[in-house]
XYZ file of C-alpha atoms in Angstrom:
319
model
C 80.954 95.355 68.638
C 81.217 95.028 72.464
C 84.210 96.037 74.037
C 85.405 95.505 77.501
C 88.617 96.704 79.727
C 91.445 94.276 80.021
C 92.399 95.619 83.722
C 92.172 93.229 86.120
C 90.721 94.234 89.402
C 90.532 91.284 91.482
C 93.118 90.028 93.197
C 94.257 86.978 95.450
C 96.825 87.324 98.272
C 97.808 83.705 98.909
C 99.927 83.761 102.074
C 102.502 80.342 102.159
C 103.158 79.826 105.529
C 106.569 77.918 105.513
C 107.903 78.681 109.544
C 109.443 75.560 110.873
C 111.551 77.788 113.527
C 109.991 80.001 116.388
C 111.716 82.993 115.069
C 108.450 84.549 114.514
C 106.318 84.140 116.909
C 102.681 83.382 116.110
C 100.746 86.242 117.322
C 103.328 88.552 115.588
C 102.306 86.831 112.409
C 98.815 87.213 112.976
C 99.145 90.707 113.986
C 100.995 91.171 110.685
C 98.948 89.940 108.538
C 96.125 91.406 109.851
C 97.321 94.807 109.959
C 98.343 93.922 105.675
C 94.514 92.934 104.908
C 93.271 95.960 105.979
C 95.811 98.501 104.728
C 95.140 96.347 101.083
C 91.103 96.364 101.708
C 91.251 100.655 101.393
C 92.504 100.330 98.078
C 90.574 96.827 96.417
C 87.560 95.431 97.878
C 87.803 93.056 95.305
C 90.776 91.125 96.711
C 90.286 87.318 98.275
C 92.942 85.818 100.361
C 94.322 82.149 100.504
C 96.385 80.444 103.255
C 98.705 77.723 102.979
C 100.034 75.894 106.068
C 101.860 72.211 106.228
C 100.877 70.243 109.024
C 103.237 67.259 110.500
C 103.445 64.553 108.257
C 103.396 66.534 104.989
C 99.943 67.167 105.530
C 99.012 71.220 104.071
C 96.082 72.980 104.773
C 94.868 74.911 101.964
C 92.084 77.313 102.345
C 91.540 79.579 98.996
C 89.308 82.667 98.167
C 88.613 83.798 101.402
C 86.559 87.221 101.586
C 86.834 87.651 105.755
C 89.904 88.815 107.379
C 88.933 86.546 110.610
C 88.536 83.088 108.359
C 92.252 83.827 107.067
C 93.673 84.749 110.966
C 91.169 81.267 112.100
C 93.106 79.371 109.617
C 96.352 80.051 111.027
C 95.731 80.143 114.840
C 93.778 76.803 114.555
C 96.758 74.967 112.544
C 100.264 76.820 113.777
C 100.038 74.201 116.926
C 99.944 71.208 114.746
C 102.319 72.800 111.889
C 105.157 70.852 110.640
C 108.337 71.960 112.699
C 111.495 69.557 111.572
C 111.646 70.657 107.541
C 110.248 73.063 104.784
C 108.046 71.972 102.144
C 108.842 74.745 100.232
C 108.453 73.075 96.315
C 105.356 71.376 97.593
C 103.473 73.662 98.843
C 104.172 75.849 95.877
C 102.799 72.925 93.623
C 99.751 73.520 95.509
C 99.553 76.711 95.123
C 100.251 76.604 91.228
C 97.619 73.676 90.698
C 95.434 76.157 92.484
C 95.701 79.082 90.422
C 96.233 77.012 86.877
C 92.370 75.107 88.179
C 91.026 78.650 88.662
C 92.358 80.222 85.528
C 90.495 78.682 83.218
C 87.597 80.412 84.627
C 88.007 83.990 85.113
C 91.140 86.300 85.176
C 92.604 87.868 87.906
C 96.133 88.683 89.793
C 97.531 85.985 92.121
C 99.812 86.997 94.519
C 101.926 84.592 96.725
C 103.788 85.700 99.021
C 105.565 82.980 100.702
C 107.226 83.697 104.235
C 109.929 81.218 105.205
C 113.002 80.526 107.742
C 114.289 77.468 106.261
C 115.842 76.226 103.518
C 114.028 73.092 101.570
C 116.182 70.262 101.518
C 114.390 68.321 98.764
C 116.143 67.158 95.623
C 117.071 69.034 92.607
C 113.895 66.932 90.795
C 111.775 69.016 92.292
C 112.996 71.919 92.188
C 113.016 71.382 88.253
C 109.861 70.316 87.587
C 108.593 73.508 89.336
C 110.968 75.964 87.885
C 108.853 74.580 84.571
C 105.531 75.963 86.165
C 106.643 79.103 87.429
C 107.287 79.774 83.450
C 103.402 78.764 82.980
C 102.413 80.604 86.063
C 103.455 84.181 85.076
C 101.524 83.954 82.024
C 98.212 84.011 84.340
C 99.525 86.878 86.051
C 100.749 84.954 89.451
C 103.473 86.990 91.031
C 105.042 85.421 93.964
C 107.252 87.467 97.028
C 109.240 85.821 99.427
C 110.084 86.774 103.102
C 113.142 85.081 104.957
C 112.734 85.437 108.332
C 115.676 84.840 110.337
C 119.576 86.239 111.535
C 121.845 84.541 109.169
C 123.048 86.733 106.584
C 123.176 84.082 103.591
C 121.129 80.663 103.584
C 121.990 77.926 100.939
C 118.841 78.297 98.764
C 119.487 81.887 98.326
C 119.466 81.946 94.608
C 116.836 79.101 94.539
C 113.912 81.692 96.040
C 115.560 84.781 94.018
C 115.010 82.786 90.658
C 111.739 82.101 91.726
C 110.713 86.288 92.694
C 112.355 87.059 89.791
C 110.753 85.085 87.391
C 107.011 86.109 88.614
C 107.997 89.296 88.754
C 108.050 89.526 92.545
C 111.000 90.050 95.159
C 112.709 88.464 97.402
C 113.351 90.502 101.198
C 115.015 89.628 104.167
C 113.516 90.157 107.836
C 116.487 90.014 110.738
C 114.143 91.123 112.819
C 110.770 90.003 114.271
C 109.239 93.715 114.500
C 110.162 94.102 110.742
C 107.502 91.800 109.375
C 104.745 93.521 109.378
C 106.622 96.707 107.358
C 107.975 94.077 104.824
C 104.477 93.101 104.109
C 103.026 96.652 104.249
C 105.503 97.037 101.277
C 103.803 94.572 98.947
C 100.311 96.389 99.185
C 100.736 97.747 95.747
C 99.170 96.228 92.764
C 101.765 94.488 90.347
C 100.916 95.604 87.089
C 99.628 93.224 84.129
C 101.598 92.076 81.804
C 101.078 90.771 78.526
C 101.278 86.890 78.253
C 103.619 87.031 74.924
C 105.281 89.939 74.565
C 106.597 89.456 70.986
C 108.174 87.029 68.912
C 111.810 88.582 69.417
C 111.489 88.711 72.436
C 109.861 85.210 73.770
C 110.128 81.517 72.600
C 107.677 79.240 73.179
C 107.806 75.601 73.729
C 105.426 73.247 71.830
C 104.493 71.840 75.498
C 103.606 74.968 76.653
C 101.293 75.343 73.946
C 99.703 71.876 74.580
C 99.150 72.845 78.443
C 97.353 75.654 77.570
C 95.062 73.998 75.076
C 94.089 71.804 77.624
C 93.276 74.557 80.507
C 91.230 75.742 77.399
C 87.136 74.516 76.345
C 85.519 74.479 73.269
C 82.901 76.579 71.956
C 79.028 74.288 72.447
C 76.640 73.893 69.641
C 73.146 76.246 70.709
C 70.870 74.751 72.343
C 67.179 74.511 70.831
C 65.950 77.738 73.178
C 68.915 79.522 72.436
C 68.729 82.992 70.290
C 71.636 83.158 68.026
C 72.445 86.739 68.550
C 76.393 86.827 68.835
C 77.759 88.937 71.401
C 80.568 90.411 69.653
C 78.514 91.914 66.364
C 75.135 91.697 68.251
C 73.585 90.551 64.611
C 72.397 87.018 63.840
C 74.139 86.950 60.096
C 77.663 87.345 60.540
C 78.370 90.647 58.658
C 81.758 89.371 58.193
C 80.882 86.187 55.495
C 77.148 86.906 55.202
C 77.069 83.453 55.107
C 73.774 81.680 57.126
C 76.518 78.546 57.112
C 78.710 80.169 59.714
C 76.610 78.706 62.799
C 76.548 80.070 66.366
C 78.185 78.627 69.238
C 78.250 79.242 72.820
C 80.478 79.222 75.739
C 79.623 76.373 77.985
C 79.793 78.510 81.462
C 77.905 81.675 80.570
C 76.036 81.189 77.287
C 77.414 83.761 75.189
C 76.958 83.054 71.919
C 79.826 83.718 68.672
C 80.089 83.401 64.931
C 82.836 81.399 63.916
C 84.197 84.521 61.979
C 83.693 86.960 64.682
C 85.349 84.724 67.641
C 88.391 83.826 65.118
C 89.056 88.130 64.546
C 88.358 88.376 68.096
C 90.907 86.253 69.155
C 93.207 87.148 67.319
C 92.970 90.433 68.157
C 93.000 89.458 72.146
C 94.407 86.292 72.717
C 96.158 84.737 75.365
C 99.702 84.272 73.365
C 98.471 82.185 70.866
C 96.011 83.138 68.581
C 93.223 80.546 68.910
C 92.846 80.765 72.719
C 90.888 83.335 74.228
C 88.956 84.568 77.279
C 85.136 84.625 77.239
C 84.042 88.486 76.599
C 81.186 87.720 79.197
C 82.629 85.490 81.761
C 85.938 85.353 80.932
C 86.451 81.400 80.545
C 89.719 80.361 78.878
C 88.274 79.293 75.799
C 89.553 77.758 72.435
C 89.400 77.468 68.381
C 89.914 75.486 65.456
C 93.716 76.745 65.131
C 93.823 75.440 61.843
C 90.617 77.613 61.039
C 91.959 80.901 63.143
C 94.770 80.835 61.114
C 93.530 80.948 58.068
C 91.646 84.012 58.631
C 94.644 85.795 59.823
C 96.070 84.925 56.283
C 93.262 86.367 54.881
C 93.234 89.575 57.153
C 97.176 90.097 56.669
C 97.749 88.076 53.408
C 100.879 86.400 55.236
C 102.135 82.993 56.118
C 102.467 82.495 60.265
C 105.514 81.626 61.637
C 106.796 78.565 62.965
C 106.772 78.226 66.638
C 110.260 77.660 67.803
C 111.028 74.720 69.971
C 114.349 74.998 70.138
C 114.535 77.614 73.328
C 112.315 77.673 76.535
C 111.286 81.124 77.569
């Protein structure tokens, strides 16, 4: 049976520029940033980098996935000018950001880290910050972690315990900077890989809601029926016949991004064996596409395997 690791060696730094003041000045920024790329690029060449940067008028700029150091510093030179300078966007542009890393999770794994550096507080209604206290809960699930930096002299700001419920529930931090020269040590301090976490750690100790379950079905594809010039060779017993049933009935199917083929039985024991927090979604072995089951059908051969009856999810707490 093929086996793979489940470490995660890519990464994406996502820098949320949210400077409205002139605290920091931009070529401090730059020089900060800079210096944290290429302290992080000794350690994982496999990291990408993202920039997000509202312009006047509510208006971000969004670059993702970026593999040069001098495309992310480009980004920010060419739009600090032009960058909105009367009020944070702070719960918008971390919709963006989410959308972002929810679009590009259904395709392959990989860390996400935010790290959001800010002098103001938002001044946006409750609503919103709400609704996206309801995605950061999705979020960490696809390993986003998200660290915020407020730059500035005041000792307490009013949405103090806004951004520490954010850190804290992506498992990042939240640090203060009082001082300009102190930025680029405050970054320097977030080089270090956040370790992976498992999406449900047990049923004691997490609840899930029935809508969370439904978002995540739809982030998640179906298995294809083989095409005519396909071999039916399933990558997880590398037989044709399923030596599970021995049945000719249980057909192949295929993931639609990378053609790697599965028996129904083999893909049900697989995922339930390495699922994503519930047992009929999994990740492609190959390609590592969020991909998804007949839950009826899954369960029923954990029955079997166990000889148990599954729980009921309970709706009646959020996580």
């Amino acid at each position: 049976m093929l086996s793979r690791s489940d470490k995660i060696n890519s990464e994406e730094f996502i820098f949320y520029i949210d400077l409205v003041k002139d605290f920091i000045k931009r070529k401090n920024l730059v020089k900060a940033i800079r210096s944290f790329i290429k302290e992080k690029n000794k350690f994982n060449s496999l990291t990408s980098w993202g920039v997000v940067l509202f312009q006047k008028d509510e208006n971000p700029i969004c670059e993702y996935d970026l593999k040069e150091t001098e495309t992310v510093i480009k980004t920010i030179t060419d739009n600090w000018d032009t960058r909105e300078i009367e009020k944070s966007y702070l719960e918008n542009g971390l919709y963006e950001i989410l959308a972002y890393i929810f679009r590009k999770s259904r395709e392959a794994r990989k860390n996400y880290r935010v790290i959001i550096i800010s002098d103001t507080p938002s001044k946006l209604a409750d609503d919103y910050y709400n609704a996206l206290y309801d995605l950061l809960i999705k979020a960490k699930k696809f390993s986003a972690f998200i660290d915020i930096i407020r730059v500035g002299k005041e000792q307490f700001y009013e949405d103090d315990v806004k951004l520490k419920v954010i850190s804290s529930e992506t498992f990042g931090g939240m640090f203060y900077c009082q001082e300009e020269k102190l930025l680029q040590n405050i970054l320097g301090s977030l080089v270090q890989n956040k370790n992976e976490f498992k999406v449900l750690k047990s049923a004691e100790t997490e609840k899930v809601l029935k809508e969370d379950k439904l978002f995540y079905e739809r982030l998640a594809v179906d298995l294809i029926s083989l095409s005519e010039e396909d071999d039916e060779i399933c990558i997880i017993c590398e037989q044709e016949l399923c030596p599970i049933c021995e049945a000719h009935s249980d057909e192949v199917h295929k993931c639609f991004n990378c053609n790697a083929k599965y028996h129904s039985c083999c893909s049900a024991k697989y995922s339930i064996a390495k699922n994503i927090g519930f047992r009929h979604l999994f990740r492609c072995i190959q390609c590592e596409t969020l991909l998804k089951l007949d839950e009826e059908y899954v369960n029923m051969i954990y029955k079997e395997d166990l000889g148990e009856n599954l729980p009921e999810i309970d709706t009646s707490k959020s996580l």
